[in-house]
PDB file of C-alpha atoms in Angstrom:
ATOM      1  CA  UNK A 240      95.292  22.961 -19.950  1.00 93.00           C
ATOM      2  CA  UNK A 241      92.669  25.357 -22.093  1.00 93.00           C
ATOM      3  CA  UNK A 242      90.123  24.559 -19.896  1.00 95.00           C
ATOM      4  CA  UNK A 243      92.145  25.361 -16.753  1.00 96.00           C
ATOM      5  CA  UNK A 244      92.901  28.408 -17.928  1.00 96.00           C
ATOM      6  CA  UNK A 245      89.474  29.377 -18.631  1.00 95.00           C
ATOM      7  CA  UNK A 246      88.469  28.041 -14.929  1.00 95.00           C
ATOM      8  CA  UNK A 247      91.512  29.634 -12.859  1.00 96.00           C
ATOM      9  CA  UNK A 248      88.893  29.240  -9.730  1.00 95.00           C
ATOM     10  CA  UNK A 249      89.010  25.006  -9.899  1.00 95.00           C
ATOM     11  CA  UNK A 250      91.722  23.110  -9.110  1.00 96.00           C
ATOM     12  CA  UNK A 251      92.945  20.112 -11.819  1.00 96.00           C
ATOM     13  CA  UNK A 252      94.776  17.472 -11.177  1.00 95.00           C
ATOM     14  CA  UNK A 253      96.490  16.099 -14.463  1.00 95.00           C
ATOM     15  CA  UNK A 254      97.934  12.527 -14.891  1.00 92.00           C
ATOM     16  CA  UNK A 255      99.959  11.958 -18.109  1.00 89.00           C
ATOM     17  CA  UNK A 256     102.846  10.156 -19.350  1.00 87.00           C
ATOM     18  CA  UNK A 257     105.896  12.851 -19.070  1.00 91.00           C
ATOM     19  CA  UNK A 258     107.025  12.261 -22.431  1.00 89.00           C
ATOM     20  CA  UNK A 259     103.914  12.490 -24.413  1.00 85.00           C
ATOM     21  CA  UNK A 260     103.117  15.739 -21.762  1.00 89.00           C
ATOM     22  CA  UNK A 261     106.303  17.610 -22.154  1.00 90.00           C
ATOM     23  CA  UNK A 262     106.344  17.205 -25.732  1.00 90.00           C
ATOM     24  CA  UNK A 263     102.876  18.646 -25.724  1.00 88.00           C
ATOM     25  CA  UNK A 264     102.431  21.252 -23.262  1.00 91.00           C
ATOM     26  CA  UNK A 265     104.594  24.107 -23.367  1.00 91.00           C
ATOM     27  CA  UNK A 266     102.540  26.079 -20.068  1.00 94.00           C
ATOM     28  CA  UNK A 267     101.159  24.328 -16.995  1.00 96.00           C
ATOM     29  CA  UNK A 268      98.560  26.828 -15.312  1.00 96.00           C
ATOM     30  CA  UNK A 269      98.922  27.328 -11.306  1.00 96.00           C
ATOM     31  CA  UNK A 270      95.456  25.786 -10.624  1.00 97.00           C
ATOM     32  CA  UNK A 271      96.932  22.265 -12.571  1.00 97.00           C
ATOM     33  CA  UNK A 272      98.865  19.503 -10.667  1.00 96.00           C
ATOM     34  CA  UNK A 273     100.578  17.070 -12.760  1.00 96.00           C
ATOM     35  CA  UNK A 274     101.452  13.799 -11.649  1.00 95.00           C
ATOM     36  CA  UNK A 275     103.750  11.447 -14.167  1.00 93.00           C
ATOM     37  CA  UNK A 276     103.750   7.942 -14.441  1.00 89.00           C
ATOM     38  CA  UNK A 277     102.130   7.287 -11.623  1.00 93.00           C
ATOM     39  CA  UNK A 278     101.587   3.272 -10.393  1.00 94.00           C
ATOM     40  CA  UNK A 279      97.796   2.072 -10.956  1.00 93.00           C
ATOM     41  CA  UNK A 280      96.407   2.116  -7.615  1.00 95.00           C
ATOM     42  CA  UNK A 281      97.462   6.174  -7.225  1.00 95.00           C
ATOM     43  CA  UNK A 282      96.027   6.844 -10.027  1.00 94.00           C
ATOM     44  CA  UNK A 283      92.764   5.186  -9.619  1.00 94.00           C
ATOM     45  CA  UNK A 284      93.021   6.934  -5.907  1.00 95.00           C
ATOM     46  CA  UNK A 285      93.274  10.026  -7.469  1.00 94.00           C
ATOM     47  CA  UNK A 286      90.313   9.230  -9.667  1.00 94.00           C
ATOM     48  CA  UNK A 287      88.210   8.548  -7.038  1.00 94.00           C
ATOM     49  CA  UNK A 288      88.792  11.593  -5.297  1.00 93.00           C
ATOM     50  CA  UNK A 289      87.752  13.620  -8.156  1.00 93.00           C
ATOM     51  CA  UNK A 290      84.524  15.376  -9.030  1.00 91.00           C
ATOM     52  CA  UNK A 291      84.264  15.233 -12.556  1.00 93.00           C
ATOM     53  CA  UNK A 292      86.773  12.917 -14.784  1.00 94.00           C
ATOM     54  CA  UNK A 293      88.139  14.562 -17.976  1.00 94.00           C
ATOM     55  CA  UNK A 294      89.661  12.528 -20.308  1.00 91.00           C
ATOM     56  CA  UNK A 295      90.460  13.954 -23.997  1.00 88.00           C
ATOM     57  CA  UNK A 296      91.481  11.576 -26.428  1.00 84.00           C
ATOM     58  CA  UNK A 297      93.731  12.074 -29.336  1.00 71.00           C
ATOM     59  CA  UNK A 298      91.982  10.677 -32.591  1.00 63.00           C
ATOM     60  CA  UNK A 299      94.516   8.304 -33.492  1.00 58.00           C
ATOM     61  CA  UNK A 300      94.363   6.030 -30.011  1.00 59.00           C
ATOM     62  CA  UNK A 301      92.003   3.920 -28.142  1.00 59.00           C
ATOM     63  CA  UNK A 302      93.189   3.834 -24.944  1.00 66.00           C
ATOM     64  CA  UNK A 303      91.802   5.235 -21.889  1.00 75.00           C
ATOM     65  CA  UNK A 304      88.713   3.874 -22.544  1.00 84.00           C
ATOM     66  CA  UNK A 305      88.356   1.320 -19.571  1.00 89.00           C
ATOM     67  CA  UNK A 306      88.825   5.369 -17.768  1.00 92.00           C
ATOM     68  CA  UNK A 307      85.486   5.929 -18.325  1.00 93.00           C
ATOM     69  CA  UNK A 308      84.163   2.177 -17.121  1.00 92.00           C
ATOM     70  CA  UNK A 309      86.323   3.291 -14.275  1.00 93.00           C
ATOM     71  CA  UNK A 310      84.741   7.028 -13.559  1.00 94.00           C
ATOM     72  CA  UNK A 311      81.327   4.782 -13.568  1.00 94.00           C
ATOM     73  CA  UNK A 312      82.180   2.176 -11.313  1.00 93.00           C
ATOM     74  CA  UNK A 313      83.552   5.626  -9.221  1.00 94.00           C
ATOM     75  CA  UNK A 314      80.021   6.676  -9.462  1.00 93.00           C
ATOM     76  CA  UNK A 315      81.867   9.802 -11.160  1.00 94.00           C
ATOM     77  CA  UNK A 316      80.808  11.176 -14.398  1.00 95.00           C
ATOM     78  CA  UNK A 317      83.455  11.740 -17.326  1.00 96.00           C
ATOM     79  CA  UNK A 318      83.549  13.944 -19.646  1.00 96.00           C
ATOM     80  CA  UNK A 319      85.567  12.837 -22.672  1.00 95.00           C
ATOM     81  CA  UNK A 320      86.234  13.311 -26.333  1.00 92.00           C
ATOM     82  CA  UNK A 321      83.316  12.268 -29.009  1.00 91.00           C
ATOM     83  CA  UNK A 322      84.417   9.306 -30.651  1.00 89.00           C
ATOM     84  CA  UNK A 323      82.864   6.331 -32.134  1.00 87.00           C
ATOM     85  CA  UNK A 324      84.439   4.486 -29.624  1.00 87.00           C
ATOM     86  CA  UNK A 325      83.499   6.408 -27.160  1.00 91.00           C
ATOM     87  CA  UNK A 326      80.089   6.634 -27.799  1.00 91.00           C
ATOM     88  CA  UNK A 327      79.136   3.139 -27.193  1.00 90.00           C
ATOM     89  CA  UNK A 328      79.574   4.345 -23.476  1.00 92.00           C
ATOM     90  CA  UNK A 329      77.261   7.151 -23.337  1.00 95.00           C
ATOM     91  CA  UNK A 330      73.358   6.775 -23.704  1.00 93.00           C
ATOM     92  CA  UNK A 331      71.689   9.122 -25.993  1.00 95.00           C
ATOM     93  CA  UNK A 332      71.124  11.373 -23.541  1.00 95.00           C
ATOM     94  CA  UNK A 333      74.289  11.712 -21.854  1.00 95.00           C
ATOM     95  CA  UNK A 334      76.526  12.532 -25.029  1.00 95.00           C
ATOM     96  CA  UNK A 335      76.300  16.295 -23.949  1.00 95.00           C
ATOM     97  CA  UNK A 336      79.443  14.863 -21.678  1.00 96.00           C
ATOM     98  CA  UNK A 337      80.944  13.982 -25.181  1.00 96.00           C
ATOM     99  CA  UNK A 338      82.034  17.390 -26.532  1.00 95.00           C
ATOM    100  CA  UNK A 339      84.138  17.393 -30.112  1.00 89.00           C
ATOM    101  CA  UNK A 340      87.460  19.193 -29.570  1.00 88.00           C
ATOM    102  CA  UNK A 341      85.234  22.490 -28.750  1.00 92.00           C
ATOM    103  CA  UNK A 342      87.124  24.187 -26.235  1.00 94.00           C
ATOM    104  CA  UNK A 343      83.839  25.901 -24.948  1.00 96.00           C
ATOM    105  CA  UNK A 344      81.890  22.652 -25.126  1.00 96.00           C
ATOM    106  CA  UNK A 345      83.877  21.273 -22.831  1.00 96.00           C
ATOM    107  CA  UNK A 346      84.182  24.350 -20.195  1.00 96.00           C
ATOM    108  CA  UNK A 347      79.989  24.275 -21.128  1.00 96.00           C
ATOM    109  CA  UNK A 348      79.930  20.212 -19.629  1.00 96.00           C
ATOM    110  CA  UNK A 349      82.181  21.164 -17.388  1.00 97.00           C
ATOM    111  CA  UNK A 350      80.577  23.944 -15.658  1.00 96.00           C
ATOM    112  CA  UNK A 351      77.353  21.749 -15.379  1.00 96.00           C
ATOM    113  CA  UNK A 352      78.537  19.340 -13.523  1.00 96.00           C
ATOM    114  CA  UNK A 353      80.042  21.407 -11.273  1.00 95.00           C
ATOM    115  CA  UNK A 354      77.392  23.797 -11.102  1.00 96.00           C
ATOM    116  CA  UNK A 355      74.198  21.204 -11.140  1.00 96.00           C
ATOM    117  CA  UNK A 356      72.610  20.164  -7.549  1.00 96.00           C
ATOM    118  CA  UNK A 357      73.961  17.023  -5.375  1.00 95.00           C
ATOM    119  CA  UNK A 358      70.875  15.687  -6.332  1.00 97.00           C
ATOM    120  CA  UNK A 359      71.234  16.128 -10.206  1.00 96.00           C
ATOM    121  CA  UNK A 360      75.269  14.718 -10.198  1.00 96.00           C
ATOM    122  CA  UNK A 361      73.800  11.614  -8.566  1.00 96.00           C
ATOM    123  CA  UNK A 362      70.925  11.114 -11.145  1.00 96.00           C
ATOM    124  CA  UNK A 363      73.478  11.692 -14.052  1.00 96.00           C
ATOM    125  CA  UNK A 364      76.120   9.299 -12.745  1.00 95.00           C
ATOM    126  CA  UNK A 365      73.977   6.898 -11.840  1.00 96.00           C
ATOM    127  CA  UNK A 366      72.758   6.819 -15.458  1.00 95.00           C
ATOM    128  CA  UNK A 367      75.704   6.989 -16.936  1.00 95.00           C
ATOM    129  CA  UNK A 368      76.820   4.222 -14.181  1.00 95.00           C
ATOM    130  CA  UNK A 369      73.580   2.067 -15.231  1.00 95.00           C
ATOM    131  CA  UNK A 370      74.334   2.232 -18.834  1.00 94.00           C
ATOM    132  CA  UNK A 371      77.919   0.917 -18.755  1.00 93.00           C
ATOM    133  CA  UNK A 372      76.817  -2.138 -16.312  1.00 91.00           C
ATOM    134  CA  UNK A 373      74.146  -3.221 -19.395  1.00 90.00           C
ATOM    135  CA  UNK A 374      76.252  -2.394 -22.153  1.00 87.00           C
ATOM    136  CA  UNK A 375      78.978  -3.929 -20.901  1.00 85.00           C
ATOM    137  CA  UNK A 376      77.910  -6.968 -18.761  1.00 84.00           C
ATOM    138  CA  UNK A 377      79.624 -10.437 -20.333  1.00 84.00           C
ATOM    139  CA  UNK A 378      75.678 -11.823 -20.376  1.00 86.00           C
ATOM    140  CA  UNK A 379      74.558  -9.234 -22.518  1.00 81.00           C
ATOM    141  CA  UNK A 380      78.112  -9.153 -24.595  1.00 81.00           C
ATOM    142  CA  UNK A 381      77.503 -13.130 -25.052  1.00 86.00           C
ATOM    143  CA  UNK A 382      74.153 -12.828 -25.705  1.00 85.00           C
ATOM    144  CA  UNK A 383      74.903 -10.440 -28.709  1.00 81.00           C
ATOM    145  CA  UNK A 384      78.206 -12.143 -30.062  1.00 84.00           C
ATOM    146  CA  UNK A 385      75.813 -15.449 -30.344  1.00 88.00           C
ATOM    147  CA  UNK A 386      73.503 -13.181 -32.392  1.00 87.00           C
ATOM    148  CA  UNK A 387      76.496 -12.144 -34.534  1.00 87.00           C
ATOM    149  CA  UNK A 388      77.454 -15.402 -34.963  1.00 89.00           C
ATOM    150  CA  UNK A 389      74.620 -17.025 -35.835  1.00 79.00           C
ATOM    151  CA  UNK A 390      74.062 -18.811 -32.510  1.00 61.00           C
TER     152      UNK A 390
END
């Protein structure tokens, strides 16, 4: 909600659980629509009508993860919360869409995305996009449990 406060000129759409929200969010700015609960296939539709995907992360959970397979298989970028889970999905280069809990990091990724040419969101996606096919294709995930294993 920070950064949609310091952006009052975007629009955000928010999906959350209502119980986790409410209990966390005393002030929902006017440029934010939140949606509860919603069934799978909204969500994803909303998803895919976005421009950027944010996702923060709370320390203590892993999900939301298969999000960001998701915002690449969108062809969207996300921007989410640096993890060590979360950095397996980001090349090198692309970990400037990985701020820390940096409020202004995050309005910084933010704002470049939004800001960069048609041209440059397509290069960065599609990077981002590329990466997560290799990392995660189940050749390349066999291939490297067999070297784990001994095989």
């Amino acid at each position: 909600m920070k950064i949609a406060e310091q952006m009052p000129e975007m629009e955000f759409i928010c999906a959350a659980y209502e119980a986790d929200f409410r209990q966390q969010v005393n002030h929902v700015p006017e440029n934010v629509r939140v949606y509860y609960s919603l069934p799978v296939q909204e969500y994803y539709a909303l998803m895919k009508g976005a421009s950027v995907i944010l996702l923060p992360l709370r320390d203590n959970r892993v999900s939301g993860l298969i999000n960001i397979t998701h915002a690449a298989q969108y062809g969207q970028v996300c921007i989410s919360t640096r993890t060590k889970a979360t950095e397996l999905y980001y090349r090198e280069d692309l970990r400037r869409f990985l701020p820390d809990r940096d409020l202004e990091k995050w309005v910084e990724s933010l704002s470049y995305l939004i800001q960069c040419s048609n041209d440059e969101y397509v290069s960065v996606a599609s990077g981002f996009q590329d990466y997560i096919r290799r990392q995660f294709n189940p050749e390349e995930i066999a291939r490297e449990l067999s070297e784990v294993i001994g095989g």
